[in-house]
Coordinates of C-alpha atoms in Angstrom, one line a residue:
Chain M
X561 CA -1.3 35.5 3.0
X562 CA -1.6 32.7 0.3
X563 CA -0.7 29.5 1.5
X564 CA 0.3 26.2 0.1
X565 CA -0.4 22.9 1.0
X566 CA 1.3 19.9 -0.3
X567 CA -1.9 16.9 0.0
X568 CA -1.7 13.3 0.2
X569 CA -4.7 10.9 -0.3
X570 CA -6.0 8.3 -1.2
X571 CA -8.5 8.2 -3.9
X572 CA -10.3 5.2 -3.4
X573 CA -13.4 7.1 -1.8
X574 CA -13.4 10.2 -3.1
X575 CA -15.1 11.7 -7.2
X576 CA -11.8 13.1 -7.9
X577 CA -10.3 16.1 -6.5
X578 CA -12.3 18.9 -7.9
X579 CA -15.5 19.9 -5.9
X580 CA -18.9 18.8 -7.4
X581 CA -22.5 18.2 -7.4
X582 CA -23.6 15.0 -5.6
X583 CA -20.7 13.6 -4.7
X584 CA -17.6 14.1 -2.8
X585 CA -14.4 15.2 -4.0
X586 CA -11.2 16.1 -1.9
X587 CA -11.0 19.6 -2.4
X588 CA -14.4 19.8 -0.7
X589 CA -13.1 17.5 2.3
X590 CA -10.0 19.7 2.6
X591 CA -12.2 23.1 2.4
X592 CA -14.7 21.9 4.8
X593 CA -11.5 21.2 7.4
X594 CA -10.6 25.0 6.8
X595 CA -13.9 25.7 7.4
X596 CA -14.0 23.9 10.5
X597 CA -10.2 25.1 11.8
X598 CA -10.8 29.1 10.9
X599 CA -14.6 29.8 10.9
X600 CA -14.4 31.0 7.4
X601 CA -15.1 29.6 4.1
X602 CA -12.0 29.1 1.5
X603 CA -11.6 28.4 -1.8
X604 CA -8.8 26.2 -2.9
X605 CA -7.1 25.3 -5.8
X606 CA -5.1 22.2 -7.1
X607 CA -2.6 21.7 -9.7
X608 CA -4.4 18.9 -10.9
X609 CA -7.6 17.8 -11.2
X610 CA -7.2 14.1 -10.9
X611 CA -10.2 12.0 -11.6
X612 CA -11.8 9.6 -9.3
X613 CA -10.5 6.8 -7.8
X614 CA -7.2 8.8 -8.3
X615 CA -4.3 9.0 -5.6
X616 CA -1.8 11.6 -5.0
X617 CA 0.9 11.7 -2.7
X618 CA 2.3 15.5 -3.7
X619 CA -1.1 17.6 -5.0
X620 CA 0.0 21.1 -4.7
X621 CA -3.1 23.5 -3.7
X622 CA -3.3 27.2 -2.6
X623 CA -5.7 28.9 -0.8
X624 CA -5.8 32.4 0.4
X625 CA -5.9 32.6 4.4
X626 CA -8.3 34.3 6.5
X627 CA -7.1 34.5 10.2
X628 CA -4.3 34.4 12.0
X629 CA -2.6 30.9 11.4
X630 CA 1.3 30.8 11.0
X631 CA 1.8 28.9 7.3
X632 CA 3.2 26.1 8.3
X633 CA 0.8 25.9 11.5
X634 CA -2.1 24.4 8.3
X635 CA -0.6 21.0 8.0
X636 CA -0.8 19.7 11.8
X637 CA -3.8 21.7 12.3
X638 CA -5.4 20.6 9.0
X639 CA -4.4 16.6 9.8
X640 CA -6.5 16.6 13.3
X641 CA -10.3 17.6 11.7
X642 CA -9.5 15.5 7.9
X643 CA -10.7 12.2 7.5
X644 CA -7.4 9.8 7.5
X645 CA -7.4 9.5 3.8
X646 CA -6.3 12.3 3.1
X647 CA -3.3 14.0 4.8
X648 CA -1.8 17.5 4.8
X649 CA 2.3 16.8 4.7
X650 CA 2.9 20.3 4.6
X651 CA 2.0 24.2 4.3
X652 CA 3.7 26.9 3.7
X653 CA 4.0 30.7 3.0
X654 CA 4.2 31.5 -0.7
X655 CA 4.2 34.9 -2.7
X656 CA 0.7 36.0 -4.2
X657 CA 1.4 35.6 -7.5
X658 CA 2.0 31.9 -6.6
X659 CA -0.6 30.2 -8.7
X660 CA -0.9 25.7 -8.0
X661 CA -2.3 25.3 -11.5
X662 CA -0.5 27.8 -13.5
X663 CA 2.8 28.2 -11.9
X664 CA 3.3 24.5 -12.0
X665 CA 6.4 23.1 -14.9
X666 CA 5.7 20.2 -14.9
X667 CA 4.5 16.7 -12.9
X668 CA 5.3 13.4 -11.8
X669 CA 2.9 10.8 -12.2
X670 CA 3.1 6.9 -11.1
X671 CA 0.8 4.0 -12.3
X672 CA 1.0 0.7 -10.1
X673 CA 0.5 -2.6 -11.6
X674 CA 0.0 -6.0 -9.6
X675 CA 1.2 -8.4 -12.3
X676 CA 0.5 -11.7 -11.2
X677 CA -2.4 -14.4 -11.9
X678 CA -4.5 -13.3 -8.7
X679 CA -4.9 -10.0 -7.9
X680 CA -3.8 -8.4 -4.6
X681 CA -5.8 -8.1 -1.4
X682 CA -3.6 -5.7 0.5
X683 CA -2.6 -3.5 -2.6
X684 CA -6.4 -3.4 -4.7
X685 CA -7.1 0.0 -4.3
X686 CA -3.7 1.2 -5.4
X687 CA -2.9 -1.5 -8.0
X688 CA -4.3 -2.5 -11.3
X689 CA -4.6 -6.2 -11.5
X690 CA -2.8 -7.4 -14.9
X691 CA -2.6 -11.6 -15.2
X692 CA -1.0 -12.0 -18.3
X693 CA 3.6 -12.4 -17.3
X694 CA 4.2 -8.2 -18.5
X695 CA 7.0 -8.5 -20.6
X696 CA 9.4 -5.4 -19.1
X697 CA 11.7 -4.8 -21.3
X698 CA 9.4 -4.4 -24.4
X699 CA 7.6 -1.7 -21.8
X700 CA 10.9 0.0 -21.7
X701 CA 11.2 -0.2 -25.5
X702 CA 8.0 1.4 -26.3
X703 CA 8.2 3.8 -23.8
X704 CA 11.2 5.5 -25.1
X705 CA 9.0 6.9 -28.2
X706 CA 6.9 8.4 -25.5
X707 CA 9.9 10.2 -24.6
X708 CA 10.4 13.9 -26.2
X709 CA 8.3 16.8 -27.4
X710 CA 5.7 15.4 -29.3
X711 CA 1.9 16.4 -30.8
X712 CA -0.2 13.6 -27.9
X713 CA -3.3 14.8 -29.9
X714 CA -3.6 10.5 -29.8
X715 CA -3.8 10.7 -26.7
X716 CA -6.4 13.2 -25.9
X717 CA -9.8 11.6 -24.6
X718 CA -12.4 11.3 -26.6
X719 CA -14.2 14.5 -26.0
X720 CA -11.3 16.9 -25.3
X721 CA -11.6 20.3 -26.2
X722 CA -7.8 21.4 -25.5
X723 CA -6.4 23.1 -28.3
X724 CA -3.0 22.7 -28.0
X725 CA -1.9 19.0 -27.5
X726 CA 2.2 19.5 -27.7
X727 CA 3.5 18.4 -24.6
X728 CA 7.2 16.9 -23.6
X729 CA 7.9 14.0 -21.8
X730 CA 11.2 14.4 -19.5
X731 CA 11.4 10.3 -18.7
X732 CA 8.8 7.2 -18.7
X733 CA 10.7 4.5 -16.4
X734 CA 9.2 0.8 -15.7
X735 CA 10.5 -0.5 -12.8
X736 CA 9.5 -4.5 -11.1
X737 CA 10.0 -5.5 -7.9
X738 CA 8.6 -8.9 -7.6
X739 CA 4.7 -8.8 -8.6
X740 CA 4.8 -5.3 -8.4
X741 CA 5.2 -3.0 -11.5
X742 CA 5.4 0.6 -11.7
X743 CA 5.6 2.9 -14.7
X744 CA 7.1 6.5 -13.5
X745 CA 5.8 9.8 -15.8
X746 CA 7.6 13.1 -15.5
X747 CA 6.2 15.5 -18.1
X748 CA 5.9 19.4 -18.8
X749 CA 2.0 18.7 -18.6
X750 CA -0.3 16.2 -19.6
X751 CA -3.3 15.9 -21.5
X752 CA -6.9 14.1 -19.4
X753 CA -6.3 10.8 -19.2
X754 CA -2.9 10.7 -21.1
X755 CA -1.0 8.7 -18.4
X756 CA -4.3 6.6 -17.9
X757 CA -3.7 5.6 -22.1
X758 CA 0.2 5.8 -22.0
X759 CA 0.1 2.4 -19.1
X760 CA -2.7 1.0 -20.8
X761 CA -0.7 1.0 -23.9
X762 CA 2.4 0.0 -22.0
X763 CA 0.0 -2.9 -20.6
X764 CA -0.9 -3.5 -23.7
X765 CA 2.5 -4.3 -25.1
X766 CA 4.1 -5.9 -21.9
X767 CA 1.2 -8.6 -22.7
X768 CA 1.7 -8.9 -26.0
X769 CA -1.8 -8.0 -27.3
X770 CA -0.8 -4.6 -28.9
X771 CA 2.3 -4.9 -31.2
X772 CA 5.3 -2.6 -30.2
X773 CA 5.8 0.5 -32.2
X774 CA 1.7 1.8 -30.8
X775 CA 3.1 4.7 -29.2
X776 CA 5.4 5.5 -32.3
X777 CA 2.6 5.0 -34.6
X778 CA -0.1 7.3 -33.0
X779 CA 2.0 9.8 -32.6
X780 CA 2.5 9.6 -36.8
X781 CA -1.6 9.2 -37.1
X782 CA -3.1 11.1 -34.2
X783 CA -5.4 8.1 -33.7
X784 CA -6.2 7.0 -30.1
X785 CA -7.1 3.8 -31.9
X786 CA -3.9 3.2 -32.7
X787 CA -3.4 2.7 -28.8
X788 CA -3.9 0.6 -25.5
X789 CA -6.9 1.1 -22.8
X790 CA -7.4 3.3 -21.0
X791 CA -5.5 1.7 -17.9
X792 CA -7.8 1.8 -14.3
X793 CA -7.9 4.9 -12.0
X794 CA -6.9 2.7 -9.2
X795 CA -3.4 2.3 -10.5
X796 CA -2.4 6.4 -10.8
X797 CA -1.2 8.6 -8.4
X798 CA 0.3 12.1 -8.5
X799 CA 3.4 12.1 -7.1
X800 CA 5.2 15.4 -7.4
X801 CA 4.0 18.4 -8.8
X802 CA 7.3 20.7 -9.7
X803 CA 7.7 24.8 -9.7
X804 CA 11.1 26.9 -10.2
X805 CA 12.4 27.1 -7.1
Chain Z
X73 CA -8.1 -34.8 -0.7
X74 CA -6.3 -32.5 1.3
X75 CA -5.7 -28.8 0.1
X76 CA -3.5 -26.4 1.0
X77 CA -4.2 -22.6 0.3
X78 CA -2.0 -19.6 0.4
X79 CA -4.1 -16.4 1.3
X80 CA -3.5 -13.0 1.0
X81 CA -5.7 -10.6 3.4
X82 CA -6.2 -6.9 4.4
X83 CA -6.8 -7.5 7.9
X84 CA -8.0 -3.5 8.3
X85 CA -11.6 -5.0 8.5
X86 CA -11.6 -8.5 9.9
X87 CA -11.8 -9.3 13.6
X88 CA -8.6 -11.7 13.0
X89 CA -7.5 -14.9 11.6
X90 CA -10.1 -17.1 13.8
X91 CA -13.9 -18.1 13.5
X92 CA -15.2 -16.2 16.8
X93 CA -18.9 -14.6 17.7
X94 CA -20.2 -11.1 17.1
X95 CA -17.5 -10.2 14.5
X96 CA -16.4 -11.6 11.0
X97 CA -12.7 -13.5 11.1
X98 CA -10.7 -14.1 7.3
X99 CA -11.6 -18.1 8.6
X100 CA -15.4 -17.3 8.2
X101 CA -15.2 -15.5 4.6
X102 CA -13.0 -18.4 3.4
X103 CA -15.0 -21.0 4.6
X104 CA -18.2 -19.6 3.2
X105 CA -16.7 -19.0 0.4
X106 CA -15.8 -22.9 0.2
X107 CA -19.6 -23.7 1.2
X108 CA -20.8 -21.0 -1.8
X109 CA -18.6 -22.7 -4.2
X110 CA -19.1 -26.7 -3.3
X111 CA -22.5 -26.2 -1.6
X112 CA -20.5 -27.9 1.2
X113 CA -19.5 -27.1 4.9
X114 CA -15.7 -27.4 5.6
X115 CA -13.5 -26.2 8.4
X116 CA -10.2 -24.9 7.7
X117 CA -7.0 -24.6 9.9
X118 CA -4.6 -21.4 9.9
X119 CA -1.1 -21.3 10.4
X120 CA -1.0 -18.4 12.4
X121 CA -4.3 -16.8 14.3
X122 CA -3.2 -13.2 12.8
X123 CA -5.1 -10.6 15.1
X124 CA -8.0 -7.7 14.5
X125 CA -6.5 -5.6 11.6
X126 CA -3.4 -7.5 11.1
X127 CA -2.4 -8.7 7.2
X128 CA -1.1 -11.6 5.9
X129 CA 0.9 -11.9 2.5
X130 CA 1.2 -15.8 2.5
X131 CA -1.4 -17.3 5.4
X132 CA -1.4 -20.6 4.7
X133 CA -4.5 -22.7 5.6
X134 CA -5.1 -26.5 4.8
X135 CA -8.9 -28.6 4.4
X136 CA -10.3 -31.1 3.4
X137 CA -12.1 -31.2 0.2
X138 CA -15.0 -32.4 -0.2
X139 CA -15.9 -32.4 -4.3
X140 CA -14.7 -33.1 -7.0
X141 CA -12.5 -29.1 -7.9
X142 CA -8.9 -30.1 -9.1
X143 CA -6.8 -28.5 -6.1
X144 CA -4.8 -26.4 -8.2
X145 CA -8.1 -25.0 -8.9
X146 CA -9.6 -23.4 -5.9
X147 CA -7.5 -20.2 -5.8
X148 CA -9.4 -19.1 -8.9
X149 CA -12.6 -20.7 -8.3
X150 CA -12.9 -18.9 -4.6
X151 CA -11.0 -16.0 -5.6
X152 CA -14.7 -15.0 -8.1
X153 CA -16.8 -15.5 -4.5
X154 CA -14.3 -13.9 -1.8
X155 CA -14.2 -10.4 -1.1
X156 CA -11.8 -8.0 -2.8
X157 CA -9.6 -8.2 0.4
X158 CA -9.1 -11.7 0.6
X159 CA -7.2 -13.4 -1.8
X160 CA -6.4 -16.9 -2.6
X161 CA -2.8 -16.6 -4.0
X162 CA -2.3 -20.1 -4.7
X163 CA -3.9 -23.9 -4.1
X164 CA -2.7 -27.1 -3.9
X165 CA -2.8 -31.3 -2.9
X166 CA -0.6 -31.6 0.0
X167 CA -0.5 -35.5 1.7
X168 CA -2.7 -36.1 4.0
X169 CA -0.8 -35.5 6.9
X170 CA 0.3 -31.6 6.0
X171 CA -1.1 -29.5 9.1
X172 CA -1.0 -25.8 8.5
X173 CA -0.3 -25.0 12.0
X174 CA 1.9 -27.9 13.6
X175 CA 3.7 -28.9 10.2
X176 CA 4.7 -25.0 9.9
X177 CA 8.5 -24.9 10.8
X178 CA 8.8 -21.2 11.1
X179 CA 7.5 -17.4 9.7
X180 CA 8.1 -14.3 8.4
X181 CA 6.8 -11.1 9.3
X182 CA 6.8 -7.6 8.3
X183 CA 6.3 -4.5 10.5
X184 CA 6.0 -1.3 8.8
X185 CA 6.6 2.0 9.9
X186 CA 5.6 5.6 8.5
X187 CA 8.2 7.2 9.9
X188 CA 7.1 11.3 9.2
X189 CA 5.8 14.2 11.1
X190 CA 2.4 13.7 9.1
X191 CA 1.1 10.1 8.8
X192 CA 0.2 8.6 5.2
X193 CA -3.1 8.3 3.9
X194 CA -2.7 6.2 1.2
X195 CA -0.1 3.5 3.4
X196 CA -2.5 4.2 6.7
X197 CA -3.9 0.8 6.5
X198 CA -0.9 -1.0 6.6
X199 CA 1.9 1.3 8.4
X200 CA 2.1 2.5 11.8
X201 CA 3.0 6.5 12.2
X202 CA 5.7 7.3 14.4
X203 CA 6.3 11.3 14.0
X204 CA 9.7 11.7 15.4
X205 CA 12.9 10.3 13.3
X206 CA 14.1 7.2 13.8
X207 CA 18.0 6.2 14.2
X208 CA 17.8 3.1 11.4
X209 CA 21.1 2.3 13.2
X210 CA 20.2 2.1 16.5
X211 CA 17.5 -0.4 15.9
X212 CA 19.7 -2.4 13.8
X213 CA 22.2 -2.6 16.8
X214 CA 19.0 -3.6 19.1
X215 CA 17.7 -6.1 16.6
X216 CA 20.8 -8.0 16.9
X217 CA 19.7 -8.8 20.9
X218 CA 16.8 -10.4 19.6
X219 CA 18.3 -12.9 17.4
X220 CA 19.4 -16.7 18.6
X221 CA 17.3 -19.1 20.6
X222 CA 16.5 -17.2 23.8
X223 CA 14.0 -17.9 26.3
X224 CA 11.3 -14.6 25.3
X225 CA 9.1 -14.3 28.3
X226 CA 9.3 -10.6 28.6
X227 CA 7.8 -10.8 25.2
X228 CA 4.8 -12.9 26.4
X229 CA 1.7 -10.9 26.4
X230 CA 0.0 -10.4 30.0
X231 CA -2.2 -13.6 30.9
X232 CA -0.4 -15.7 28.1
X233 CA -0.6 -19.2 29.2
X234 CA 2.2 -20.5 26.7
X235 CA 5.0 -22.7 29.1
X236 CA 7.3 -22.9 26.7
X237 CA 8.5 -19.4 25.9
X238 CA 11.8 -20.4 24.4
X239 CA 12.2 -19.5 20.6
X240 CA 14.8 -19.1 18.0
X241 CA 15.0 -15.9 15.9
X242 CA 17.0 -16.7 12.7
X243 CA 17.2 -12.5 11.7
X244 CA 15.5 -9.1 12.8
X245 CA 15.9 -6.4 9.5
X246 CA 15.5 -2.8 9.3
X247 CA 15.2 -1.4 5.9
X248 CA 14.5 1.7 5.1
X249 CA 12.8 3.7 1.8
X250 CA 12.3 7.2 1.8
X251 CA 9.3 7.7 5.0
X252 CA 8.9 4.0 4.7
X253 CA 10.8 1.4 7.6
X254 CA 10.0 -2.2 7.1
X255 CA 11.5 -4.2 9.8
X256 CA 11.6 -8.0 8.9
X257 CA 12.0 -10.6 11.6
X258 CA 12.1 -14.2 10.9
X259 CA 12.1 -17.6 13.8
X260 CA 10.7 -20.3 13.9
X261 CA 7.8 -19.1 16.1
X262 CA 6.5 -17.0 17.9
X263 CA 4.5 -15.7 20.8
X264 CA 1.0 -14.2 21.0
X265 CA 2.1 -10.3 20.5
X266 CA 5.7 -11.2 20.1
X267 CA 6.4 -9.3 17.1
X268 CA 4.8 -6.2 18.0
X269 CA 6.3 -6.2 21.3
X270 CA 9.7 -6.0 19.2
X271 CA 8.7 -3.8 16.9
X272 CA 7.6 -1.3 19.3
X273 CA 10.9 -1.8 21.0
X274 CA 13.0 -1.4 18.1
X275 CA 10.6 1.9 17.7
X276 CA 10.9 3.0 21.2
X277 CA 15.0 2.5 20.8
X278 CA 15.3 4.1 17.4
X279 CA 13.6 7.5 18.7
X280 CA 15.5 7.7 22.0
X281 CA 12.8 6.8 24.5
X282 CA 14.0 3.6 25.2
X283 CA 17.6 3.1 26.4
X284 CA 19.5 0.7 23.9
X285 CA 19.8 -2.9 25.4
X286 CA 16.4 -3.6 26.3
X287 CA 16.1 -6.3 24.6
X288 CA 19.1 -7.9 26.7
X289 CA 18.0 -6.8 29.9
X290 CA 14.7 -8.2 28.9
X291 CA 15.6 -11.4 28.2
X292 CA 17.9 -11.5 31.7
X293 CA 15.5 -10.1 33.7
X294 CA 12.2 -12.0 31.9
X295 CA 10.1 -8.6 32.2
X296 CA 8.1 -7.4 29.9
X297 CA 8.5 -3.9 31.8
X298 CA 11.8 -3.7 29.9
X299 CA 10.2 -3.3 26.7
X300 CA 8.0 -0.7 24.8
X301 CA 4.8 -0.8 23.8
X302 CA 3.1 -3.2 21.6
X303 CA 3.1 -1.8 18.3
X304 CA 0.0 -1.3 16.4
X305 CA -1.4 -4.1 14.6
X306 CA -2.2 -2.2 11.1
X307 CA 1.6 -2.3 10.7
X308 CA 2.3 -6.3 10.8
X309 CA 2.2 -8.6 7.9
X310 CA 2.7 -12.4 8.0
X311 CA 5.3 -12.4 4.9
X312 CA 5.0 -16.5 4.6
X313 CA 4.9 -19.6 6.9
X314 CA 8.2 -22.1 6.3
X315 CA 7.5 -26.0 6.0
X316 CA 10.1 -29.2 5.1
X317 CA 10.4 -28.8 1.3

């Protein structure tokens, strides 16, 4: 029976989510729990493999199951051996051929800003700090050209090996509420780090430091240098990962 | 000189507001932040003595300076020596006769609520779970009970030694986002637990284990056995503190 599990957590203390060497990463946490609840060792695997420091409040894994646990039985059962940073909000049956990674159409991402001249104590592990007055409506300017079916070769890491960089953009949205700032994503798929560049390039602008037009231009030159920082870890979370129905 | 500062705290690892032995109170960091930063000792005063794991969005908090710092510039002078969960928000010269606590006129807090089968790891700092739905409109029709100058025993804590239990609540909110229910109350003061007396009233009401009315039958009958339970701490933020303009 493959299951799959739709994970919350928070970042904060984790390498990321995929497993590694010599230090800890969520899909380890959430294996070990399976471990722990069935006697048996799983493997599981995530639609995304977001980086440290990285939140998500919809990941989307799957794991076969060994034993006898209803589906939907995992979440509860999960939530009482997992640390409290990271939650199961639900399980459920799927068919076999249901793949997180590959079935996936596309994601919704969210980056967090705290736009004021001190940064926030309650909201620091979930919101980039940004002092300069973010000027919102040249955000929403320049990220309309982010919008469409485009070549985000410009956006690629430094590094990347992915061939095909031709991704669409459904909607980028900047919404304030008082100090608080956040830029909502939804894409067909999106290149490592891209959201990370696409709000420090919409930081970048809402400050005045990079002139509008960035995103427009690197997607005419290719160049990453044509845009922003990479924006902070702290800032993203996954929100929704989305499948035909 | 004396200085008034407006500080923002995760309360998810402080013992409280207040200096006390054997564990470290916001009052301490602050104050040895003041000594790191003017090599000098100084005691400051709190508006409200928030309790273990309680937040505050807007404490405010008045010394006396000793040194020679411009007012307006100790938020971002202590801001580089506190901790990343305490945050001075603002600073300023207030006469010399501005008291935190007995010039304070009245306050805001926030309780939130995760209100879901699963609770959230990345809000679990700052919301309390409660698992079965909540009726937004029954607490709303509760709230009202609570507003007005009433005499709020029942809402004493045990072995308070306050005599004069009579307060005036100017509004009780319930919002509500998505899993999210903030429930805003506003008076012009408050006793020790008073708020999350309410708010676990308004949460015992809204999922059908408390009759509706208890707050009026509390304040007829003056027994806190009318209510629920105290609410957790994680899930109350003092919002701001009022003073004469």
């Amino acid at each position: 029976m493959r299951v799959r599990l739709t994970i919350e957590y928070d970042g904060t203390a984790y390498a990321g989510w995929q497993r590694q060497e010599n230090a800890l990463a969520v899909q380890q946490v959430v294996e070990e729990a399976l471990r722990k609840l069935t006697g048996h060792e799983h493997t599981i695997t995530g639609a995304s493999r977001t980086d440290a420091g990285v939140h998500a409040f919809g990941q989307i894994a799957h794991f076969d199951a060994i034993g006898r646990i209803p589906a939907e039985k995992y979440a509860y059962a999960l939530n009482t051996v997992l640390p409290d940073d990271v939650r199961i909000r639900a399980s459920q049956e799927v068919p076999d051929d249901f793949h997180a990674r590959f079935s996936a159409k596309g994601k919704w991402y969210r980056y967090c800003i705290y736009n004021d001249a001190h940064a926030s104590a309650i909201l620091r592990n979930t919101h980039a700090h940004v002092m300069y007055p973010l000027d919102i409506e040249a955000m929403r300017r320049e990220a309309a050209y982010a919008v469409g079916t485009h070549d985000f070769n410009a956006f690629a890491a430094s590094g990347s090996v992915v061939k095909d960089t031709v991704r669409t953009i459904y909607s980028v949205e900047v919404e304030k509420h008082e100090q608080k700032v956040e830029i909502h994503v939804k894409g067909n798929g999106f290149l490592y780090n891209m959201v990370r560049i696409l709000a420090g390039t919409l930081i970048g602008v809402g400050t005045g430091k990079l002139e509008e037009g960035a995103i427009r231009r690197a997607l005419e030159t290719g160049s990453r240098l044509d845009l922003g920082m990479t924006a902070p870890a702290r800032g993203l979370t996954l929100m929704e990962v989305y499948y035909n129905a």
